[in-house]
Tab-separated table of C-alpha atoms and ligand atoms in Angstrom:
chain	number	residue	atom	x	y	z
A	1	UNK	CA	45.663	-15.475	-39.724
A	2	UNK	CA	43.498	-13.432	-37.330
A	3	UNK	CA	41.495	-10.798	-39.112
A	4	UNK	CA	40.618	-7.819	-36.970
A	5	UNK	CA	38.201	-5.028	-37.747
A	6	UNK	CA	41.010	-3.113	-39.428
A	7	UNK	CA	42.170	-5.877	-41.737
A	8	UNK	CA	41.019	-6.905	-45.183
A	9	UNK	CA	41.504	-10.216	-46.994
A	10	UNK	CA	44.160	-10.550	-49.692
A	11	UNK	CA	43.233	-9.137	-53.081
A	12	UNK	CA	45.124	-7.474	-55.948
A	13	UNK	CA	43.642	-4.213	-57.190
A	14	UNK	CA	44.945	-2.761	-60.461
A	15	UNK	CA	45.485	1.004	-60.332
A	16	UNK	CA	47.066	1.651	-63.711
A	17	UNK	CA	49.555	0.037	-66.094
A	18	UNK	CA	52.370	-1.189	-63.818
A	19	UNK	CA	50.626	-0.149	-60.599
A	20	UNK	CA	48.670	-2.248	-58.115
A	21	UNK	CA	47.551	-2.356	-54.511
A	22	UNK	CA	48.124	-5.726	-52.850
A	23	UNK	CA	45.354	-5.566	-50.264
A	24	UNK	CA	46.236	-7.235	-46.999
A	25	UNK	CA	49.632	-8.408	-48.280
A	26	UNK	CA	51.462	-7.581	-45.036
A	27	UNK	CA	48.652	-8.089	-42.527
A	28	UNK	CA	50.176	-11.240	-41.068
A	29	UNK	CA	53.535	-9.487	-40.614
A	30	UNK	CA	52.306	-6.155	-39.302
A	31	UNK	CA	53.517	-6.619	-35.725
A	32	UNK	CA	56.938	-7.861	-36.842
A	33	UNK	CA	57.283	-4.906	-39.216
A	34	UNK	CA	56.446	-2.498	-36.380
A	35	UNK	CA	59.042	-4.175	-34.197
A	36	UNK	CA	61.546	-3.655	-36.992
A	37	UNK	CA	60.637	0.018	-37.077
A	38	UNK	CA	61.234	0.284	-33.307
A	39	UNK	CA	64.691	-1.185	-33.814
A	40	UNK	CA	65.486	1.398	-36.472
A	41	UNK	CA	64.205	4.224	-34.253
A	42	UNK	CA	66.539	3.229	-31.436
A	43	UNK	CA	69.442	4.327	-33.653
A	44	UNK	CA	67.876	6.803	-36.068
A	45	UNK	CA	64.916	8.519	-34.380
A	46	UNK	CA	61.973	10.274	-36.019
A	47	UNK	CA	62.644	13.751	-37.308
A	48	UNK	CA	60.755	16.322	-39.350
A	49	UNK	CA	62.906	17.165	-42.332
A	50	UNK	CA	63.003	20.601	-43.917
A	51	UNK	CA	62.024	21.000	-47.566
A	52	UNK	CA	64.322	22.856	-49.971
A	53	UNK	CA	61.765	25.691	-49.738
A	54	UNK	CA	62.363	25.939	-45.969
A	55	UNK	CA	59.178	24.231	-44.720
A	56	UNK	CA	59.112	21.625	-41.946
A	57	UNK	CA	57.460	18.468	-43.259
A	58	UNK	CA	54.374	17.345	-41.322
A	59	UNK	CA	55.358	13.685	-41.803
A	60	UNK	CA	58.107	12.470	-39.425
A	61	UNK	CA	60.738	10.298	-41.109
A	62	UNK	CA	63.673	7.996	-40.676
A	63	UNK	CA	65.370	5.398	-42.886
A	64	UNK	CA	67.014	2.031	-42.911
A	65	UNK	CA	69.141	0.379	-45.538
A	66	UNK	CA	72.415	1.348	-47.168
A	67	UNK	CA	70.884	4.592	-48.418
A	68	UNK	CA	68.375	6.938	-46.823
A	69	UNK	CA	66.225	9.667	-48.330
A	70	UNK	CA	66.942	13.096	-46.882
A	71	UNK	CA	65.704	16.616	-47.445
A	72	UNK	CA	67.120	19.932	-46.308
A	73	UNK	CA	67.716	23.433	-47.643
A	74	UNK	CA	70.117	21.965	-50.191
A	75	UNK	CA	67.502	19.696	-51.750
A	76	UNK	CA	66.300	16.108	-51.805
A	77	UNK	CA	68.813	13.279	-52.109
A	78	UNK	CA	69.941	9.899	-50.825
A	79	UNK	CA	72.707	9.690	-48.241
A	80	UNK	CA	74.593	6.746	-46.731
A	81	UNK	CA	74.768	8.402	-43.311
A	82	UNK	CA	72.010	9.756	-41.095
A	83	UNK	CA	72.691	13.518	-40.937
A	84	UNK	CA	71.287	13.567	-37.379
A	85	UNK	CA	73.742	11.028	-35.956
A	86	UNK	CA	76.569	11.047	-38.494
A	87	UNK	CA	76.363	7.233	-38.492
A	88	UNK	CA	75.280	4.872	-41.238
A	89	UNK	CA	71.523	4.304	-41.359
A	90	UNK	CA	70.450	1.168	-39.473
A	91	UNK	CA	70.606	-1.971	-41.610
A	92	UNK	CA	67.395	-2.979	-43.330
A	93	UNK	CA	65.840	-5.830	-41.315
A	94	UNK	CA	65.831	-9.029	-43.322
A	95	UNK	CA	62.055	-9.329	-43.052
A	96	UNK	CA	61.642	-5.868	-44.633
A	97	UNK	CA	63.742	-6.760	-47.678
A	98	UNK	CA	62.171	-10.197	-48.056
A	99	UNK	CA	58.611	-8.890	-47.949
A	100	UNK	CA	59.380	-5.974	-50.277
A	101	UNK	CA	60.934	-8.306	-52.848
A	102	UNK	CA	57.989	-10.699	-52.541
A	103	UNK	CA	55.425	-7.887	-52.906
A	104	UNK	CA	57.215	-6.570	-55.987
A	105	UNK	CA	57.188	-10.056	-57.480
A	106	UNK	CA	53.445	-10.345	-56.896
A	107	UNK	CA	53.007	-6.995	-58.611
A	108	UNK	CA	54.954	-8.145	-61.687
A	109	UNK	CA	58.498	-7.006	-60.829
A	110	UNK	CA	60.473	-10.197	-60.220
A	111	UNK	CA	63.946	-8.810	-59.426
A	112	UNK	CA	63.375	-5.998	-56.933
A	113	UNK	CA	66.264	-5.625	-54.478
A	114	UNK	CA	65.718	-2.510	-52.325
A	115	UNK	CA	68.695	-0.639	-50.880
A	116	UNK	CA	66.635	2.088	-49.196
A	117	UNK	CA	63.604	2.076	-46.934
A	118	UNK	CA	62.093	5.429	-46.041
A	119	UNK	CA	59.920	5.156	-42.941
A	120	UNK	CA	57.157	7.740	-42.671
A	121	UNK	CA	55.029	8.486	-39.620
A	122	UNK	CA	51.743	10.303	-40.144
A	123	UNK	CA	49.996	11.750	-37.124
A	124	UNK	CA	46.509	13.252	-37.475
A	125	UNK	CA	46.703	16.135	-39.933
A	126	UNK	CA	50.038	15.043	-41.440
A	127	UNK	CA	50.030	14.830	-45.215
A	128	UNK	CA	52.280	14.431	-48.200
A	129	UNK	CA	51.634	16.778	-51.078
A	130	UNK	CA	51.560	15.472	-54.621
A	131	UNK	CA	55.061	14.602	-55.846
A	132	UNK	CA	57.042	12.243	-58.056
A	133	UNK	CA	59.741	9.899	-56.728
A	134	UNK	CA	62.632	10.863	-58.957
A	135	UNK	CA	65.793	10.899	-56.859
A	136	UNK	CA	66.510	7.240	-57.565
A	137	UNK	CA	69.125	6.287	-60.121
A	138	UNK	CA	67.341	3.287	-61.597
A	139	UNK	CA	63.859	4.080	-62.867
A	140	UNK	CA	63.408	0.428	-63.915
A	141	UNK	CA	62.905	-0.543	-60.286
A	142	UNK	CA	59.415	-0.001	-58.847
A	143	UNK	CA	58.388	1.791	-55.652
A	144	UNK	CA	57.013	-0.596	-53.024
A	145	UNK	CA	55.026	1.036	-50.256
A	146	UNK	CA	53.662	-0.702	-47.120
A	147	UNK	CA	50.899	0.770	-44.955
A	148	UNK	CA	50.687	0.051	-41.218
A	149	UNK	CA	48.290	1.352	-38.606
A	150	UNK	CA	45.635	3.958	-39.248
A	151	UNK	CA	44.066	4.123	-42.710
A	152	UNK	CA	44.951	6.890	-45.149
A	153	UNK	CA	43.702	8.233	-48.433
A	154	UNK	CA	46.420	7.777	-51.041
A	155	UNK	CA	46.393	10.098	-54.036
A	156	UNK	CA	47.482	8.572	-57.316
A	157	UNK	CA	47.712	10.802	-60.374
A	158	UNK	CA	49.306	10.738	-63.778
A	159	UNK	CA	52.757	11.520	-65.099
A	160	UNK	CA	51.817	15.195	-65.228
A	161	UNK	CA	50.704	17.125	-62.176
A	162	UNK	CA	47.612	18.369	-64.021
A	163	UNK	CA	46.209	14.902	-64.745
A	164	UNK	CA	43.232	13.453	-62.833
A	165	UNK	CA	43.942	12.047	-59.393
A	166	UNK	CA	42.470	8.867	-57.962
A	167	UNK	CA	41.847	8.523	-54.229
A	168	UNK	CA	42.538	5.101	-52.820
A	169	UNK	CA	42.012	4.036	-49.216
A	170	UNK	CA	45.086	2.256	-47.840
A	171	UNK	CA	44.691	0.301	-44.614
A	172	UNK	CA	46.966	-1.684	-42.328
A	173	UNK	CA	48.711	-4.400	-44.338
A	174	UNK	CA	48.089	-2.945	-47.795
A	175	UNK	CA	51.035	-2.632	-50.159
A	176	UNK	CA	51.046	-0.273	-53.132
A	177	UNK	CA	53.518	-0.950	-55.930
A	178	UNK	CA	54.124	1.325	-58.891
A	179	UNK	CA	56.713	0.965	-61.627
A	180	UNK	CA	57.116	0.646	-65.379
A	181	UNK	CA	54.742	3.053	-67.141
A	182	UNK	CA	53.581	4.283	-63.738
A	183	UNK	CA	57.011	4.799	-62.147
A	184	UNK	CA	56.869	8.585	-62.339
A	185	UNK	CA	53.230	9.075	-61.524
A	186	UNK	CA	52.408	11.866	-59.109
A	187	UNK	CA	51.232	10.603	-55.732
A	188	UNK	CA	50.604	11.866	-52.225
A	189	UNK	CA	48.662	11.316	-49.022
A	190	UNK	CA	45.646	13.290	-47.749
A	191	UNK	CA	45.807	14.710	-44.202
A	192	UNK	CA	45.511	11.771	-41.796
A	193	UNK	CA	42.265	11.516	-39.887
A	194	UNK	CA	42.195	11.025	-36.125
A	195	UNK	CA	41.891	7.472	-34.924
A	196	UNK	CA	43.367	4.742	-32.828
A	197	UNK	CA	44.844	1.550	-34.243
A	198	UNK	CA	45.650	-1.464	-32.050
A	199	UNK	CA	49.111	-1.746	-33.593
A	200	UNK	CA	50.309	1.844	-33.950
A	201	UNK	CA	48.000	3.927	-31.758
A	202	UNK	CA	47.153	7.327	-33.178
A	203	UNK	CA	49.307	7.177	-36.289
A	204	UNK	CA	49.994	5.598	-39.638
A	205	UNK	CA	53.395	4.225	-40.529
A	206	UNK	CA	54.479	3.803	-44.115
A	207	UNK	CA	57.524	1.914	-45.334
A	208	UNK	CA	58.628	2.946	-48.812
A	209	UNK	CA	61.171	0.612	-50.399
A	210	UNK	CA	63.291	1.761	-53.290
A	211	UNK	CA	66.310	0.869	-55.275
A	212	UNK	CA	67.968	4.239	-54.901
A	213	UNK	CA	71.643	3.706	-55.775
B	301	LIG	C1	55.766	8.419	-50.201
B	301	LIG	O1	55.318	8.843	-51.257
B	301	LIG	O2	56.976	8.484	-49.920
B	301	LIG	C2	54.885	7.807	-49.143
B	301	LIG	C3	53.540	7.400	-49.580
B	301	LIG	C4	52.708	6.881	-48.435
B	301	LIG	O3	52.903	7.270	-47.280
B	301	LIG	O4	51.818	6.046	-48.682
B	302	LIG	FE1	56.698	9.286	-52.899
Protein backbone atom coordinates (compact mmCIF):
# COMPACT_ATOMS: atom_id res chain seq x y z
CA UNK A 1 0.00 0.00 0.00
CA UNK A 2 1.32 3.48 -0.85
CA UNK A 3 0.78 5.94 1.94
CA UNK A 4 0.52 9.53 0.81
CA UNK A 5 0.54 12.64 2.94
CA UNK A 6 -3.22 12.38 3.31
CA UNK A 7 -3.35 8.78 4.48
CA UNK A 8 -3.07 7.26 7.92
CA UNK A 9 -2.21 3.69 8.91
CA UNK A 10 -4.95 1.29 9.98
CA UNK A 11 -6.17 1.70 13.55
CA UNK A 12 -9.50 1.23 15.35
CA UNK A 13 -10.60 4.15 17.50
CA UNK A 14 -13.50 3.63 19.92
CA UNK A 15 -15.96 6.54 19.97
CA UNK A 16 -18.66 5.19 22.26
CA UNK A 17 -20.46 1.92 23.00
CA UNK A 18 -21.15 0.44 19.54
CA UNK A 19 -19.32 3.19 17.66
CA UNK A 20 -15.83 3.20 16.17
CA UNK A 21 -13.70 4.86 13.53
CA UNK A 22 -11.71 2.39 11.43
CA UNK A 23 -8.82 4.66 10.48
CA UNK A 24 -7.46 4.02 7.02
CA UNK A 25 -9.83 1.09 6.42
CA UNK A 26 -10.58 2.07 2.81
CA UNK A 27 -7.32 3.78 1.88
CA UNK A 28 -6.24 1.00 -0.47
CA UNK A 29 -9.61 1.10 -2.25
CA UNK A 30 -10.08 4.85 -2.45
CA UNK A 31 -9.54 5.16 -6.20
CA UNK A 32 -11.83 2.22 -6.97
CA UNK A 33 -14.53 3.68 -4.72
CA UNK A 34 -14.28 7.02 -6.55
CA UNK A 35 -14.58 5.23 -9.86
CA UNK A 36 -17.72 3.57 -8.53
CA UNK A 37 -19.09 6.97 -7.62
CA UNK A 38 -18.43 8.23 -11.17
CA UNK A 39 -20.41 5.29 -12.52
CA UNK A 40 -23.34 6.14 -10.28
CA UNK A 41 -23.19 9.81 -11.30
CA UNK A 42 -23.46 8.92 -14.98
CA UNK A 43 -27.03 7.76 -14.28
CA UNK A 44 -28.02 9.67 -11.15
CA UNK A 45 -26.16 12.99 -11.04
CA UNK A 46 -25.45 15.19 -8.03
CA UNK A 47 -28.32 17.31 -6.83
CA UNK A 48 -29.00 19.57 -3.87
CA UNK A 49 -32.11 18.27 -2.17
CA UNK A 50 -34.62 20.51 -0.44
CA UNK A 51 -35.33 20.02 3.26
CA UNK A 52 -38.92 19.69 4.49
CA UNK A 53 -38.47 23.25 5.80
CA UNK A 54 -37.79 24.49 2.25
CA UNK A 55 -34.00 24.94 2.46
CA UNK A 56 -31.57 23.78 -0.23
CA UNK A 57 -29.00 21.47 1.35
CA UNK A 58 -25.38 22.59 0.97
CA UNK A 59 -24.26 18.97 0.52
CA UNK A 60 -24.87 17.56 -2.99
CA UNK A 61 -26.24 14.01 -2.99
CA UNK A 62 -27.04 10.94 -5.01
CA UNK A 63 -27.64 7.28 -4.16
CA UNK A 64 -27.03 3.75 -5.28
CA UNK A 65 -28.61 0.53 -4.17
CA UNK A 66 -32.19 -0.70 -4.17
CA UNK A 67 -33.25 2.23 -1.99
CA UNK A 68 -32.10 5.84 -1.95
CA UNK A 69 -32.49 8.53 0.68
CA UNK A 70 -34.45 11.53 -0.54
CA UNK A 71 -35.66 14.80 0.93
CA UNK A 72 -38.19 17.29 -0.36
CA UNK A 73 -41.04 19.44 0.92
CA UNK A 74 -42.91 16.28 1.86
CA UNK A 75 -40.18 15.04 4.20
CA UNK A 76 -37.30 12.60 4.41
CA UNK A 77 -37.74 9.04 3.18
CA UNK A 78 -36.29 6.19 1.15
CA UNK A 79 -37.40 5.67 -2.44
CA UNK A 80 -36.70 2.92 -4.97
CA UNK A 81 -36.59 5.39 -7.86
CA UNK A 82 -34.50 8.51 -8.36
CA UNK A 83 -37.05 11.36 -8.40
CA UNK A 84 -34.82 13.26 -10.85
CA UNK A 85 -34.79 10.56 -13.53
CA UNK A 86 -37.81 8.43 -12.63
CA UNK A 87 -35.53 5.38 -12.97
CA UNK A 88 -34.33 2.97 -10.32
CA UNK A 89 -31.19 4.14 -8.51
CA UNK A 90 -28.00 2.69 -10.01
CA UNK A 91 -27.10 -0.71 -8.56
CA UNK A 92 -24.68 -0.69 -5.66
CA UNK A 93 -21.23 -1.65 -7.01
CA UNK A 94 -20.13 -4.97 -5.60
CA UNK A 95 -17.00 -3.44 -4.10
CA UNK A 96 -19.14 -0.94 -2.13
CA UNK A 97 -21.27 -3.67 -0.55
CA UNK A 98 -18.29 -5.93 0.13
CA UNK A 99 -16.27 -3.22 1.86
CA UNK A 100 -19.26 -1.97 3.86
CA UNK A 101 -20.02 -5.48 5.12
CA UNK A 102 -16.34 -6.02 5.97
CA UNK A 103 -16.08 -2.68 7.80
CA UNK A 104 -19.21 -3.46 9.81
CA UNK A 105 -17.76 -6.84 10.74
CA UNK A 106 -14.55 -5.20 11.95
CA UNK A 107 -16.66 -2.83 14.04
CA UNK A 108 -18.54 -5.72 15.69
CA UNK A 109 -21.58 -6.07 13.40
CA UNK A 110 -21.10 -9.38 11.58
CA UNK A 111 -24.24 -9.52 9.41
CA UNK A 112 -24.53 -6.08 7.81
CA UNK A 113 -26.11 -6.22 4.34
CA UNK A 114 -26.69 -2.66 3.06
CA UNK A 115 -29.51 -1.96 0.61
CA UNK A 116 -28.89 1.80 0.40
CA UNK A 117 -25.82 3.93 -0.15
CA UNK A 118 -26.23 7.68 0.15
CA UNK A 119 -23.38 9.50 -1.58
CA UNK A 120 -22.62 12.96 -0.23
CA UNK A 121 -20.39 15.59 -1.81
CA UNK A 122 -19.07 18.38 0.39
CA UNK A 123 -17.53 21.40 -1.27
CA UNK A 124 -15.83 24.08 0.84
CA UNK A 125 -18.41 25.52 3.23
CA UNK A 126 -20.85 22.60 2.86
CA UNK A 127 -21.99 21.12 6.14
CA UNK A 128 -24.49 18.75 7.65
CA UNK A 129 -26.27 19.98 10.74
CA UNK A 130 -26.69 17.71 13.73
CA UNK A 131 -29.28 15.00 13.06
CA UNK A 132 -30.22 11.41 13.80
CA UNK A 133 -30.52 8.72 11.11
CA UNK A 134 -34.01 7.45 11.81
CA UNK A 135 -35.72 6.79 8.49
CA UNK A 136 -34.48 3.21 8.37
CA UNK A 137 -36.80 0.36 9.27
CA UNK A 138 -34.27 -1.82 11.07
CA UNK A 139 -32.49 -0.04 13.90
CA UNK A 140 -30.48 -3.21 14.62
CA UNK A 141 -28.33 -2.53 11.57
CA UNK A 142 -25.49 -0.02 12.01
CA UNK A 143 -24.63 3.02 9.90
CA UNK A 144 -21.37 2.58 7.98
CA UNK A 145 -19.84 5.77 6.67
CA UNK A 146 -16.78 6.03 4.37
CA UNK A 147 -14.76 9.23 3.94
CA UNK A 148 -12.94 10.03 0.68
CA UNK A 149 -10.96 13.08 -0.33
CA UNK A 150 -10.61 16.19 1.77
CA UNK A 151 -10.67 15.84 5.55
CA UNK A 152 -13.70 16.88 7.58
CA UNK A 153 -14.61 17.41 11.20
CA UNK A 154 -17.30 14.91 12.15
CA UNK A 155 -19.58 15.80 15.05
CA UNK A 156 -20.66 12.92 17.24
CA UNK A 157 -23.11 13.60 20.06
CA UNK A 158 -25.43 11.66 22.28
CA UNK A 159 -28.93 10.30 21.90
CA UNK A 160 -30.30 13.70 22.87
CA UNK A 161 -29.50 16.85 20.93
CA UNK A 162 -28.46 18.62 24.14
CA UNK A 163 -25.71 16.14 25.05
CA UNK A 164 -22.00 16.95 24.61
CA UNK A 165 -20.60 16.66 21.11
CA UNK A 166 -17.23 15.19 20.19
CA UNK A 167 -15.31 16.48 17.18
CA UNK A 168 -13.46 13.83 15.23
CA UNK A 169 -11.25 14.44 12.21
CA UNK A 170 -12.14 12.07 9.36
CA UNK A 171 -9.67 11.75 6.50
CA UNK A 172 -9.52 9.88 3.21
CA UNK A 173 -10.02 6.17 3.85
CA UNK A 174 -11.52 6.45 7.33
CA UNK A 175 -14.73 4.57 8.05
CA UNK A 176 -17.05 5.48 10.91
CA UNK A 177 -19.50 2.85 12.12
CA UNK A 178 -22.22 3.43 14.69
CA UNK A 179 -24.91 1.02 15.82
CA UNK A 180 -26.31 -0.72 18.89
CA UNK A 181 -26.43 1.72 21.81
CA UNK A 182 -25.08 4.43 19.52
CA UNK A 183 -27.44 3.87 16.57
CA UNK A 184 -29.50 6.99 17.23
CA UNK A 185 -26.73 9.31 18.28
CA UNK A 186 -26.84 12.81 16.86
CA UNK A 187 -24.11 13.46 14.31
CA UNK A 188 -23.15 16.00 11.68
CA UNK A 189 -20.29 17.52 9.73
CA UNK A 190 -18.66 20.94 10.25
CA UNK A 191 -18.37 23.27 7.23
CA UNK A 192 -15.71 21.81 4.93
CA UNK A 193 -12.45 23.72 4.75
CA UNK A 194 -10.86 24.64 1.44
CA UNK A 195 -8.25 22.27 0.13
CA UNK A 196 -7.15 20.08 -2.70
CA UNK A 197 -6.98 16.30 -2.51
CA UNK A 198 -5.18 14.21 -5.15
CA UNK A 199 -8.18 11.89 -5.45
CA UNK A 200 -11.20 14.19 -5.30
CA UNK A 201 -9.86 17.70 -5.91
CA UNK A 202 -11.58 20.39 -3.88
CA UNK A 203 -14.19 18.23 -2.19
CA UNK A 204 -14.96 15.46 0.24
CA UNK A 205 -17.09 12.49 -0.73
CA UNK A 206 -18.89 10.42 1.86
CA UNK A 207 -20.56 7.08 1.28
CA UNK A 208 -23.15 6.23 3.92
CA UNK A 209 -24.32 2.62 3.86
CA UNK A 210 -27.55 1.61 5.52
CA UNK A 211 -30.02 -1.16 5.74
CA UNK A 212 -33.02 1.00 5.01
CA UNK A 213 -35.81 -1.39 3.99
C1 LIG B 1 -24.48 11.54 7.10
O1 LIG B 1 -24.73 11.73 8.28
O2 LIG B 1 -25.34 11.15 6.29
C2 LIG B 1 -23.11 11.80 6.52
C3 LIG B 1 -22.01 11.92 7.49
C4 LIG B 1 -20.70 12.26 6.82
O3 LIG B 1 -20.68 12.89 5.76
O4 LIG B 1 -19.65 11.88 7.36
FE1 LIG C 1 -26.58 10.91 9.12
